[in-house]
Coordinates of C-alpha atoms and ligand atoms in Angstrom, one line a residue:
X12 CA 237.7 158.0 104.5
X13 CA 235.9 158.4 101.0
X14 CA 233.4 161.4 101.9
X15 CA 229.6 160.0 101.3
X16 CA 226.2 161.8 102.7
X17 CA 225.5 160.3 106.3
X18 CA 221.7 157.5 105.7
X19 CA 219.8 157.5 109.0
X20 CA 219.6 154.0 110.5
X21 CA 215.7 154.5 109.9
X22 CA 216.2 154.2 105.9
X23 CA 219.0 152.2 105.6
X24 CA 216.6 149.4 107.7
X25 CA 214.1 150.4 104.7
X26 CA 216.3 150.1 102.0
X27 CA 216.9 147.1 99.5
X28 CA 219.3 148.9 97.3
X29 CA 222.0 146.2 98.1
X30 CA 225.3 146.5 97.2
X31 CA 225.1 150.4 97.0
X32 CA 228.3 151.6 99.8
X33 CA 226.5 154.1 101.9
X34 CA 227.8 156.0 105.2
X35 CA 226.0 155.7 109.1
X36 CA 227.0 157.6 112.3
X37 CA 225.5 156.7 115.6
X38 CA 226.2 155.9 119.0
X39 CA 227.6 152.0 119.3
X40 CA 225.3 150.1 121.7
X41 CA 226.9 146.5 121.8
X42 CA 229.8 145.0 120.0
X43 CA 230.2 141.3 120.1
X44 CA 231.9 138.2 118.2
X45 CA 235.1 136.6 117.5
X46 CA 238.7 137.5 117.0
X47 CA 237.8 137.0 113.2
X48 CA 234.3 138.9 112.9
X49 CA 232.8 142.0 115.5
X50 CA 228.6 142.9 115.0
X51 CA 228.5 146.2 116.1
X52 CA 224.4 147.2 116.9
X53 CA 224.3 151.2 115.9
X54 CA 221.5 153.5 117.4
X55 CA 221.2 157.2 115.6
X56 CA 217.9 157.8 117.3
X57 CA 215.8 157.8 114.0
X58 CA 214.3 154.3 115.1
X59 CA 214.2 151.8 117.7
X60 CA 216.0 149.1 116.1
X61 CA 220.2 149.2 115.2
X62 CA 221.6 149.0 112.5
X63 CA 224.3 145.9 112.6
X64 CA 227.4 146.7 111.4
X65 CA 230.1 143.5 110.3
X66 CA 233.3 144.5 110.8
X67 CA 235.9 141.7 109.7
X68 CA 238.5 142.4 112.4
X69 CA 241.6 141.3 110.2
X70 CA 240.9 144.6 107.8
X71 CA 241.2 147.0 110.6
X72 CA 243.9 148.8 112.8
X73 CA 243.3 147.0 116.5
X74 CA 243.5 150.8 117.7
X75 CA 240.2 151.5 116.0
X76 CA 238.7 147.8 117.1
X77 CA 239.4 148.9 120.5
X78 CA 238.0 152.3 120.5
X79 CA 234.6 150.6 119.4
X80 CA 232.3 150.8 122.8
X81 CA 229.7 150.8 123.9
X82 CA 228.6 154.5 124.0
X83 CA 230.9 156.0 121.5
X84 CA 230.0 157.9 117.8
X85 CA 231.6 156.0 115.0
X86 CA 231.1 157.0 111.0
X87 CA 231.1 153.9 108.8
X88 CA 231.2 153.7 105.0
X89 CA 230.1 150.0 104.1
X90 CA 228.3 147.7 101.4
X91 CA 224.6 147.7 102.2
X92 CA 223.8 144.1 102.3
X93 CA 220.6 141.8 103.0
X94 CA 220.7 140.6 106.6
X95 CA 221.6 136.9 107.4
X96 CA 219.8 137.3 110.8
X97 CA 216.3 137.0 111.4
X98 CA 214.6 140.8 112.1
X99 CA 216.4 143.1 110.3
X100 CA 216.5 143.6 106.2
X101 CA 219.5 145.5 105.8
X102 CA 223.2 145.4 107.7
X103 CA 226.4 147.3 106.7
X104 CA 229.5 145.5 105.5
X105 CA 231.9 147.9 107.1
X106 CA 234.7 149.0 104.9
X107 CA 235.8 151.9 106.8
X108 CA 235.5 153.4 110.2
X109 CA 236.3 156.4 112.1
X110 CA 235.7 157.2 115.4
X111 CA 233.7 160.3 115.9
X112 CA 233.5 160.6 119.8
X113 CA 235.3 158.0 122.5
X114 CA 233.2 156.9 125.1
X115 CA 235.3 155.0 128.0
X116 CA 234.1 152.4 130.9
X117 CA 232.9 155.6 132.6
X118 CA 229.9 155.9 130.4
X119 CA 226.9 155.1 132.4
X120 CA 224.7 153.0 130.0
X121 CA 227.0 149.9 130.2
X122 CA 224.8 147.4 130.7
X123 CA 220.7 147.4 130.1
X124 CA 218.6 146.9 132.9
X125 CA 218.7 150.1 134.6
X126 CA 215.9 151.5 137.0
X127 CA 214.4 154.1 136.1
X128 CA 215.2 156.3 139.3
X129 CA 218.7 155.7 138.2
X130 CA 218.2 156.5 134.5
X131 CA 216.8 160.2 135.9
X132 CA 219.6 160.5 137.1
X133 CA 221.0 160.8 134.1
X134 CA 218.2 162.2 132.0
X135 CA 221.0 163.7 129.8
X136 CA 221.8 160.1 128.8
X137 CA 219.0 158.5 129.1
X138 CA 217.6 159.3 125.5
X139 CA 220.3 156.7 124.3
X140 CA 218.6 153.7 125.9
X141 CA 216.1 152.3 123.6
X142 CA 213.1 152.7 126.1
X143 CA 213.5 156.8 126.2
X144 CA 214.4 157.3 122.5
X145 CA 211.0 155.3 122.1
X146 CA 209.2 157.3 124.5
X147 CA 210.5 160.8 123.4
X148 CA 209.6 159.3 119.6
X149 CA 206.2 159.3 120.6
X150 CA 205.9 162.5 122.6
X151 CA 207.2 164.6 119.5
X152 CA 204.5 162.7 117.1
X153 CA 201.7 163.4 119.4
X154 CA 202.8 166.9 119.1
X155 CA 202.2 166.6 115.6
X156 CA 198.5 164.7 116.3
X157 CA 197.6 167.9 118.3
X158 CA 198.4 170.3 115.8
X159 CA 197.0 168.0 112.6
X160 CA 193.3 167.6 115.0
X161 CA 193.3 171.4 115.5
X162 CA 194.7 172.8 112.2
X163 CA 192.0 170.6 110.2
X164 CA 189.2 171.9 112.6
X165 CA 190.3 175.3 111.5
X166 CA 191.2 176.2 115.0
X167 CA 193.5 178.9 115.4
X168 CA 197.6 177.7 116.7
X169 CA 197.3 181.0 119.7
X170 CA 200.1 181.6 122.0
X171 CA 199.8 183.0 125.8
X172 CA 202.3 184.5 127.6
X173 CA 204.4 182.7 130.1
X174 CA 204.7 185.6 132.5
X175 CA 201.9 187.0 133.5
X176 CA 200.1 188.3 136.4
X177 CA 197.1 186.7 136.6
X178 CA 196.1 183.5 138.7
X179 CA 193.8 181.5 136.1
X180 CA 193.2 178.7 138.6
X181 CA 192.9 180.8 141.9
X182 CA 194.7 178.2 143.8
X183 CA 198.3 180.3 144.6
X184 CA 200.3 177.8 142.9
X185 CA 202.3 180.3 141.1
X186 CA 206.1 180.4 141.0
X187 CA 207.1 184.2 141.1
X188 CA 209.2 185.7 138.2
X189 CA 211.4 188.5 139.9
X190 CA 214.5 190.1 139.0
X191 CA 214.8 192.5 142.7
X192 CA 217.9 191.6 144.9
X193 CA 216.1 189.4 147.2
X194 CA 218.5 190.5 149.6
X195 CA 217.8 193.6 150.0
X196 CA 213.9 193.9 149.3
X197 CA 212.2 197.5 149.0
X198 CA 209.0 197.6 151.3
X199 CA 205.8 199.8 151.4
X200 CA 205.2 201.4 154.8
X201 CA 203.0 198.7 155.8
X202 CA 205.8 195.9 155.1
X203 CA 204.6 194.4 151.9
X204 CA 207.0 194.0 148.9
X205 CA 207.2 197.4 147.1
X206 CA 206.8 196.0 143.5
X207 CA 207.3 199.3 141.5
X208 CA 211.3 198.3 141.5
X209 CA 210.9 195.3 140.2
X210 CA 211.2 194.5 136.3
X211 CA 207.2 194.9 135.0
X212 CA 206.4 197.7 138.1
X213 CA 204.0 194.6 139.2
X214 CA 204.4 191.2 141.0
X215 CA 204.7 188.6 138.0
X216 CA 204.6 185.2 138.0
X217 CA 205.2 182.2 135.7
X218 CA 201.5 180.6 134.2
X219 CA 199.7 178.2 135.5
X220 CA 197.1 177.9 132.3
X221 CA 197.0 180.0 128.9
X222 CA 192.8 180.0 129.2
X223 CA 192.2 183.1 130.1
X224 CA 194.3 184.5 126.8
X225 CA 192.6 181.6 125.3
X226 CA 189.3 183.0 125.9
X227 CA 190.1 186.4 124.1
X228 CA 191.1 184.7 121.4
X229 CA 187.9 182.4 121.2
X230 CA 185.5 185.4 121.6
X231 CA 187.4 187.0 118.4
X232 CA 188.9 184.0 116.2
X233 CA 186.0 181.7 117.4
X234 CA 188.3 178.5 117.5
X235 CA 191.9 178.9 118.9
X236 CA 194.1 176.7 121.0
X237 CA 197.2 176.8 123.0
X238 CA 199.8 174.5 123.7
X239 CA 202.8 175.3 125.9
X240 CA 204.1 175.1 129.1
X241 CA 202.6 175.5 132.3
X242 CA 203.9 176.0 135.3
X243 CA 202.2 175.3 139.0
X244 CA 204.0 175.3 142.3
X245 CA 201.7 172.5 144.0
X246 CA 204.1 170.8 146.4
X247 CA 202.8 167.7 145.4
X248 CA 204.8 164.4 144.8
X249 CA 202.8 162.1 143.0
X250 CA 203.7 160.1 139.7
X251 CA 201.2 162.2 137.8
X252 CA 202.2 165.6 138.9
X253 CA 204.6 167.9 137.7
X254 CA 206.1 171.4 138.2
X255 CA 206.5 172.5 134.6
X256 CA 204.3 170.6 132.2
X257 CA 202.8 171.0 128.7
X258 CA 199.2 171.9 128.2
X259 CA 196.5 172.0 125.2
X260 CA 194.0 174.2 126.0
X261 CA 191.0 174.8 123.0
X262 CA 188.9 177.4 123.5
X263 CA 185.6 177.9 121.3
X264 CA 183.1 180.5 120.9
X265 CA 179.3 179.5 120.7
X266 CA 179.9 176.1 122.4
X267 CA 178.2 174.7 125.3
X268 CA 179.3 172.2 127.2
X269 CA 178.2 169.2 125.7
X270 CA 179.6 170.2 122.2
X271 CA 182.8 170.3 124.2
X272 CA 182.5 166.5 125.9
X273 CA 182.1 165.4 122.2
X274 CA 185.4 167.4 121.0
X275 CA 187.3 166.3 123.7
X276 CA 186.5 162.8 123.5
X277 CA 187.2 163.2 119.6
X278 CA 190.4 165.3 120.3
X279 CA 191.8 162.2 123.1
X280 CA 191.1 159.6 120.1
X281 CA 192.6 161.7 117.4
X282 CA 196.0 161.8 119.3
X283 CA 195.5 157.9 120.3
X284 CA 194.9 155.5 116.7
X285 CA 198.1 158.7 115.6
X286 CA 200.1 156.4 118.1
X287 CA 198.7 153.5 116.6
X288 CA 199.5 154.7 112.9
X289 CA 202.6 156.4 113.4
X290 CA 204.4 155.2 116.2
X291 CA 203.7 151.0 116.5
X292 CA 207.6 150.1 116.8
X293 CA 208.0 152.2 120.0
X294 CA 204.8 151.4 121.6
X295 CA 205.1 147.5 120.6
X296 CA 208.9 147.9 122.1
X297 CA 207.1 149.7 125.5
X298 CA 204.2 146.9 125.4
X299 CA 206.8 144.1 125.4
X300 CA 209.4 145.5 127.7
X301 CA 206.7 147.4 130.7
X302 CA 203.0 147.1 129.6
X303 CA 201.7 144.0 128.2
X304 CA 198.1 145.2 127.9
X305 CA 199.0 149.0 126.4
X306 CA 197.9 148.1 123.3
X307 CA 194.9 146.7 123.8
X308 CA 194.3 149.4 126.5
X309 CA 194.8 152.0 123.3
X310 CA 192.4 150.0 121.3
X311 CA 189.8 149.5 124.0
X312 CA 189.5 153.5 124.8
X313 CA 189.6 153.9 121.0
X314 CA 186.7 151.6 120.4
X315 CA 184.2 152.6 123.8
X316 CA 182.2 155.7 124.1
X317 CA 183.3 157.6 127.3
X318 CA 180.5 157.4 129.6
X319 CA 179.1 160.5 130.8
X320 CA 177.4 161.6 134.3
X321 CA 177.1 163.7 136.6
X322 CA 179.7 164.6 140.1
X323 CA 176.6 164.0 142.1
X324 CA 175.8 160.5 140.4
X325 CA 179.8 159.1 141.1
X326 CA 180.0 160.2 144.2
X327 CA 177.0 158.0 144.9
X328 CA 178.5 155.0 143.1
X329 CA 181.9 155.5 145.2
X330 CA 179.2 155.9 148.5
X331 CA 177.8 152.8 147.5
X332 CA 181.1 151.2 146.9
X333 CA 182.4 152.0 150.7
X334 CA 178.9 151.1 152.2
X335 CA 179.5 147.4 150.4
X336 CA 183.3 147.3 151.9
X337 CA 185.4 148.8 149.2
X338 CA 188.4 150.5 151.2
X339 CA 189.8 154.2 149.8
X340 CA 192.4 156.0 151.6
X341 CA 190.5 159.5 151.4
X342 CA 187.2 159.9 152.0
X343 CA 184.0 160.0 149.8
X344 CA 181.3 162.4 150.6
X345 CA 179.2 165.2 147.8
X346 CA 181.7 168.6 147.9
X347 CA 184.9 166.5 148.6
X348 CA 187.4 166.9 145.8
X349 CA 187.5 163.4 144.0
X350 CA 191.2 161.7 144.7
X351 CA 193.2 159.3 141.9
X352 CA 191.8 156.7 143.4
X353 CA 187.8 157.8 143.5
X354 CA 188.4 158.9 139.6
X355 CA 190.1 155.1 138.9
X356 CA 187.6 153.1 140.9
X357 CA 184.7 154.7 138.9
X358 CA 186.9 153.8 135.2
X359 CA 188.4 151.0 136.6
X360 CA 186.4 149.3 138.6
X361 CA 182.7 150.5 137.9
X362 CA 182.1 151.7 134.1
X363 CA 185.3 149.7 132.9
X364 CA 185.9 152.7 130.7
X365 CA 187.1 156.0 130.7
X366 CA 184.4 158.8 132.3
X367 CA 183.7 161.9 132.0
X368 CA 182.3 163.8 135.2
X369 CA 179.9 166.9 134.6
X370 CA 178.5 169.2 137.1
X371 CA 181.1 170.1 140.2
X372 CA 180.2 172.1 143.4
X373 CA 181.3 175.2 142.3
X374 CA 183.1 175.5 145.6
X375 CA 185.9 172.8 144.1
X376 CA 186.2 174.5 140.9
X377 CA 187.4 177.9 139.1
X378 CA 185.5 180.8 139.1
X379 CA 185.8 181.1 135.7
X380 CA 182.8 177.8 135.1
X381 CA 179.0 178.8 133.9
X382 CA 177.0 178.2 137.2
X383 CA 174.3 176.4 136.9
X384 CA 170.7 177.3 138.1
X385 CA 170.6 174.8 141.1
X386 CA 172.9 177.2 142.4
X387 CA 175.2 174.5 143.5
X388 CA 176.8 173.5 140.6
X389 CA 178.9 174.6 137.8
X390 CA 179.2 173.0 134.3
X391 CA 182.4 171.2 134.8
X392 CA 183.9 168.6 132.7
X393 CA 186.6 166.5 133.5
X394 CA 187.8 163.1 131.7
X395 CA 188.5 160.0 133.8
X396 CA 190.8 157.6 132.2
X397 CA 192.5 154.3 133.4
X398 CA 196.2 154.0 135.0
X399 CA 195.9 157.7 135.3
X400 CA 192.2 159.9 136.5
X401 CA 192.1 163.0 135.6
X402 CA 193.8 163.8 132.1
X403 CA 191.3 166.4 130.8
X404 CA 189.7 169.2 133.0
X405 CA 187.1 171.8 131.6
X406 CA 183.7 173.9 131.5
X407 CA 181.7 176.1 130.0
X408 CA 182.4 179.3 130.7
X409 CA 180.7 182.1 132.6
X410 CA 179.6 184.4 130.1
X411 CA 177.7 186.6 132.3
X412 CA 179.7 189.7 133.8
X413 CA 177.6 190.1 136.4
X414 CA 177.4 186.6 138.0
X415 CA 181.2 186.4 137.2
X416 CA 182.2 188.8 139.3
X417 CA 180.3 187.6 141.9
X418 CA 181.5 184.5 142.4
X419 CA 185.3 186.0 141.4
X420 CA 184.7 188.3 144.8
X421 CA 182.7 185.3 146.8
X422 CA 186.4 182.8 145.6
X423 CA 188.6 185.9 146.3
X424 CA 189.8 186.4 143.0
X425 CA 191.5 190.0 142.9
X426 CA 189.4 191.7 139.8
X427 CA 191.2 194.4 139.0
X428 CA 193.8 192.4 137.4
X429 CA 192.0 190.8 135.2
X430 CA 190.1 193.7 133.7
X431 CA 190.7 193.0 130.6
X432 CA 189.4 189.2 131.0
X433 CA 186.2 190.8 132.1
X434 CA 185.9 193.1 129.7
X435 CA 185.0 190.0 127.4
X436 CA 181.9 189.8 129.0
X437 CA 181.3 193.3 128.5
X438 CA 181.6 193.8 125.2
X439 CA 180.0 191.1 122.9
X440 CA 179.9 188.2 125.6
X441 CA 178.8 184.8 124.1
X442 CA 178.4 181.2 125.3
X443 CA 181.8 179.8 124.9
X444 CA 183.9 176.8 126.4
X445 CA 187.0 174.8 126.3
X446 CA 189.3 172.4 128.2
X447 CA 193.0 171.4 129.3
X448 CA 194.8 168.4 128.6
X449 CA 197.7 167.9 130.5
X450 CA 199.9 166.3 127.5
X451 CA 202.2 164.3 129.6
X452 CA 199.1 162.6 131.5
X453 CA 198.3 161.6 127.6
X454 CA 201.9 160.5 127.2
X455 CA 201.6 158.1 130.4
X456 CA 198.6 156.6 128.7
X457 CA 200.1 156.0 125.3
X458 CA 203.7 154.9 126.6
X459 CA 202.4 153.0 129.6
X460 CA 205.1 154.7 131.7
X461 CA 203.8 155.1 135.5
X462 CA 205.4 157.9 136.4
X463 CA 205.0 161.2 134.4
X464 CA 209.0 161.9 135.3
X465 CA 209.8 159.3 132.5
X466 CA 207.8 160.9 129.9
X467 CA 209.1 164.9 129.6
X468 CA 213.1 164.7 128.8
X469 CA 213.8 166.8 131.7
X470 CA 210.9 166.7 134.7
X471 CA 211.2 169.6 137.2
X472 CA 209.5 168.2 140.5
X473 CA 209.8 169.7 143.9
X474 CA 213.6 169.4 145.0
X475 CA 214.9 168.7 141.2
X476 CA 215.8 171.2 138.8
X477 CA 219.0 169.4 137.7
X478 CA 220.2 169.7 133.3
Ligands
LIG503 O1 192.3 170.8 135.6 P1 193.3 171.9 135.3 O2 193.9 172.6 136.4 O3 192.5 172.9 134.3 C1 193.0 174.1 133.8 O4 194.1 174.5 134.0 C2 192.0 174.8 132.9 N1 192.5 176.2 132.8 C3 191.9 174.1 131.6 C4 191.0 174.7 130.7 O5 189.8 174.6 130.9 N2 191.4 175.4 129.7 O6 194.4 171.3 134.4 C5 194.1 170.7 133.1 C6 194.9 169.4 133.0 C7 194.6 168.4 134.0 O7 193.4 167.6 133.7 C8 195.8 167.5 133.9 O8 195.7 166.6 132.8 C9 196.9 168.5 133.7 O9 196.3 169.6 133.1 N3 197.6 168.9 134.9 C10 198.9 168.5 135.2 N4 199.7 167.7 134.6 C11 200.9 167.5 135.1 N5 201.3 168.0 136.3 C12 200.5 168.9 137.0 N6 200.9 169.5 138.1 C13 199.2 169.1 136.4 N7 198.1 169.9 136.8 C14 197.2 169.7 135.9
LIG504 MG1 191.4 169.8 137.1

């Protein structure tokens, strides 16, 4: 076969220099027709749509005909010619093909209309079916919105480590990071784990936020953010928890708390009209196939100001709700921890947009959030947003050392690791504040996916750490 550069799918579809023989590799995804003519639909992941290939039967060895399925890599040199069928501009007049990779009537993705338990199965297939290449599309260009809204801010791209030793959250969620024979632990006298064997001569664990780093970085950069993984061993099960996600976590120096609602809210629509400009085929493809109202669901949050109030104000709206007959699983009560269903009645049902809820009891929150004078409180924030409640969580900060490590003592937060947190506050301690957006509870929103297992290529979840 005549050696030509390999064309992604994605600019041959473009293309209108007809007549011009070009070369495509991909992975065959149907081939149809008659004895006389085969249409063979190519996927190389660069877009949602295939590329049809004609092959005219008659001009090729039946061996190579045969090994055409669905599932295996093929190379084809061909005439690039306008499309006879409606959808498409551009199909390939095949005038040589070799096969690159076989694929027999093992390969799982025979037919379409998998579930999407079953397609987890295979999550090292499943970004050939045209629903995961779409949604992965998307997750790698909202990357890219993340880093264009922060970069042109002039926000600093900061990395925290992923092992660490500190708790950020305080809620014992960590997953340990060890490399002692667990079979043969060294104990202390008093039958605790004797951590000076072990790799950092400390107990380490993997992170469960990058805001404490974050903060340093604020109160010397002024603007920074991070965006990695995160890691929390919460045995929960839910479609909007997992155990290794990706966060975004800004940080900023000489920002209260309400400077920080109106970043966030600017940050959220950033990343959603990017979807809209950048990624329309896949999310038109997802709005079709699972979600008939995403788009206008993208356009609606776009278009409405988040509406902003206080804990103690939505906890009497949901009181009020229950006294009138409404019917929640959990109950509803000032100092109860709000559930999915508390933070979707009041977007949902009540304000019909997304919220965002200011002002905690400090006893549900970090002990990291400014406290405010009532004593009760602390100066929360945390974004409410439909199909999904809580996608953003954040506060101003405690920038006073001495009420900070009161309440780290009153929440039992051991000080004396985080010395060098507190040592912020020490020297040169401003008011400063930031948030955490859990990127694949953005993803569910833009994709319309329901569970966040179908929007990270390889979810690790209590009981699954298969690929
Ligand atoms: O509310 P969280 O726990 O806040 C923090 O971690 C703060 N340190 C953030 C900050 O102020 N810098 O988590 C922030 C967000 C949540 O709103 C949610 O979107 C997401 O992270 N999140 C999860 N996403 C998937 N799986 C989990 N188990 C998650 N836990 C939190
Ligand atoms: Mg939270």
């Amino acid at each position: 076969m005549e050696k030509i550069r390999r064309t992604k799918v994605s600019d041959l579809l473009k293309s209108e220099t007809f007549g011009t023989i070009v070369n495509a590799r991909g992975w065959v995804r149907s081939r149809r027709g008659s004895k006389k003519v085969n249409f063979v639909a190519l996927n190389d992941g660069s877009t949602i749509n295939n590329l049809q290939i004609v092959v005219d039967v008659e001009s090729f060895d039946e061996e190579i005909i045969k090994k055409i399925t669905t599932g295996s890599c093929i190379s084809v040199n061909g005439e690039l010619v306008a499309s006879q069928g409606k959808g498409q501009s551009a199909e390939l007049q095949a005038k040589d093909i070799v096969i690159l990779g076989e694929a027999d009537n093992t390969y799982p993705l025979q037919k379409k209309g998998h579930t999407m338990e079953f397609l987890r199965e295979i999550a090292h297939l499943r970004p050939r079916t045209n629903t995961f290449g779409a949604v992965f599309r998307i997750r790698h260009n909202m990357a890219m919105a993340v880093h264009d809204f922060f970069h042109k801010k002039g926000f600093y791209y900061f990395n925290a480590p992923l092992i660490t030793s500190s708790d950020c959250e305080g809620a014992g969620e960590m997953f340990q990071v060890t490399t002692m024979n667990l079979y043969d632990l060294k104990k202390n006298e008093d039958g605790t784990i004797n951590y000076d064997y072990d790799f950092f001569g400390k107990q380490a664990a993997l992170t469960v936020s990058g805001q404490l780093e974050a903060e340093l970085a604020a109160m010397s950069m002024g603007a920074c953010y991070t965006f990695g993984p995160t890691f929390r061993a919460e045995n929960s099960n839910t479609p909007r928890h997992l155990a290794e996600f990706w966060m975004i976590e800004p940080e900023m120096a000489f920002v209260e708390i309400d400077e920080n609602m109106d970043l966030a809210e600017e940050f959220v629509k950033h990343c959603l009209k990017w979807a809209l400009d950048n990624c329309m085929e896949d999310i038109s493809f997802l709005n079709k196939m699972f979600d008939k109202e995403l788009i206008e669901r993208i356009h609606f949050v776009l278009e409405h100001d988040f509406k902003r109030l206080t804990y103690t104000e939505g906890v009497k709206i949901l009181e009020e709700a229950v006294a009138k007959g409404h019917k929640f699983e959990y109950p509803v009560f000032w100092g109860a921890d709000l559930a999915s269903e508390h933070e979707r009645y009041l977007v949902e049902d009540h304000f019909k947009r997304p919220v965002i809820l200011t002002d905690y009891p400090k006893e549900i929150k970090s002990f990291y959030m400014k406290q405010n004078d009532d004593d009760k409180t602390v100066r929360a924030m945390d974004i409410l947003f439909p199909k999904i409640g809580e996608i953003i969580g954040g506060s101003q900060r405690e920038e006073n050392l001495e009420k900070l490590e009161k309440r780290a003592k009153e929440m039992e937060v051991p000080t004396k690791d985080i010395w060098w947190y507190l040592d912020t506050r020490r020297y040169g301690t401003a008011p400063h504040s930031g948030f955490g957006l859990g990127f694949e509870r953005l993803l569910l929103f833009v994709t319309g996916m329901t569970n966040i297992r179908d929007v990270i290529p390889f979810p690790r979840t209590p009981n699954n750490c298969e690929f």
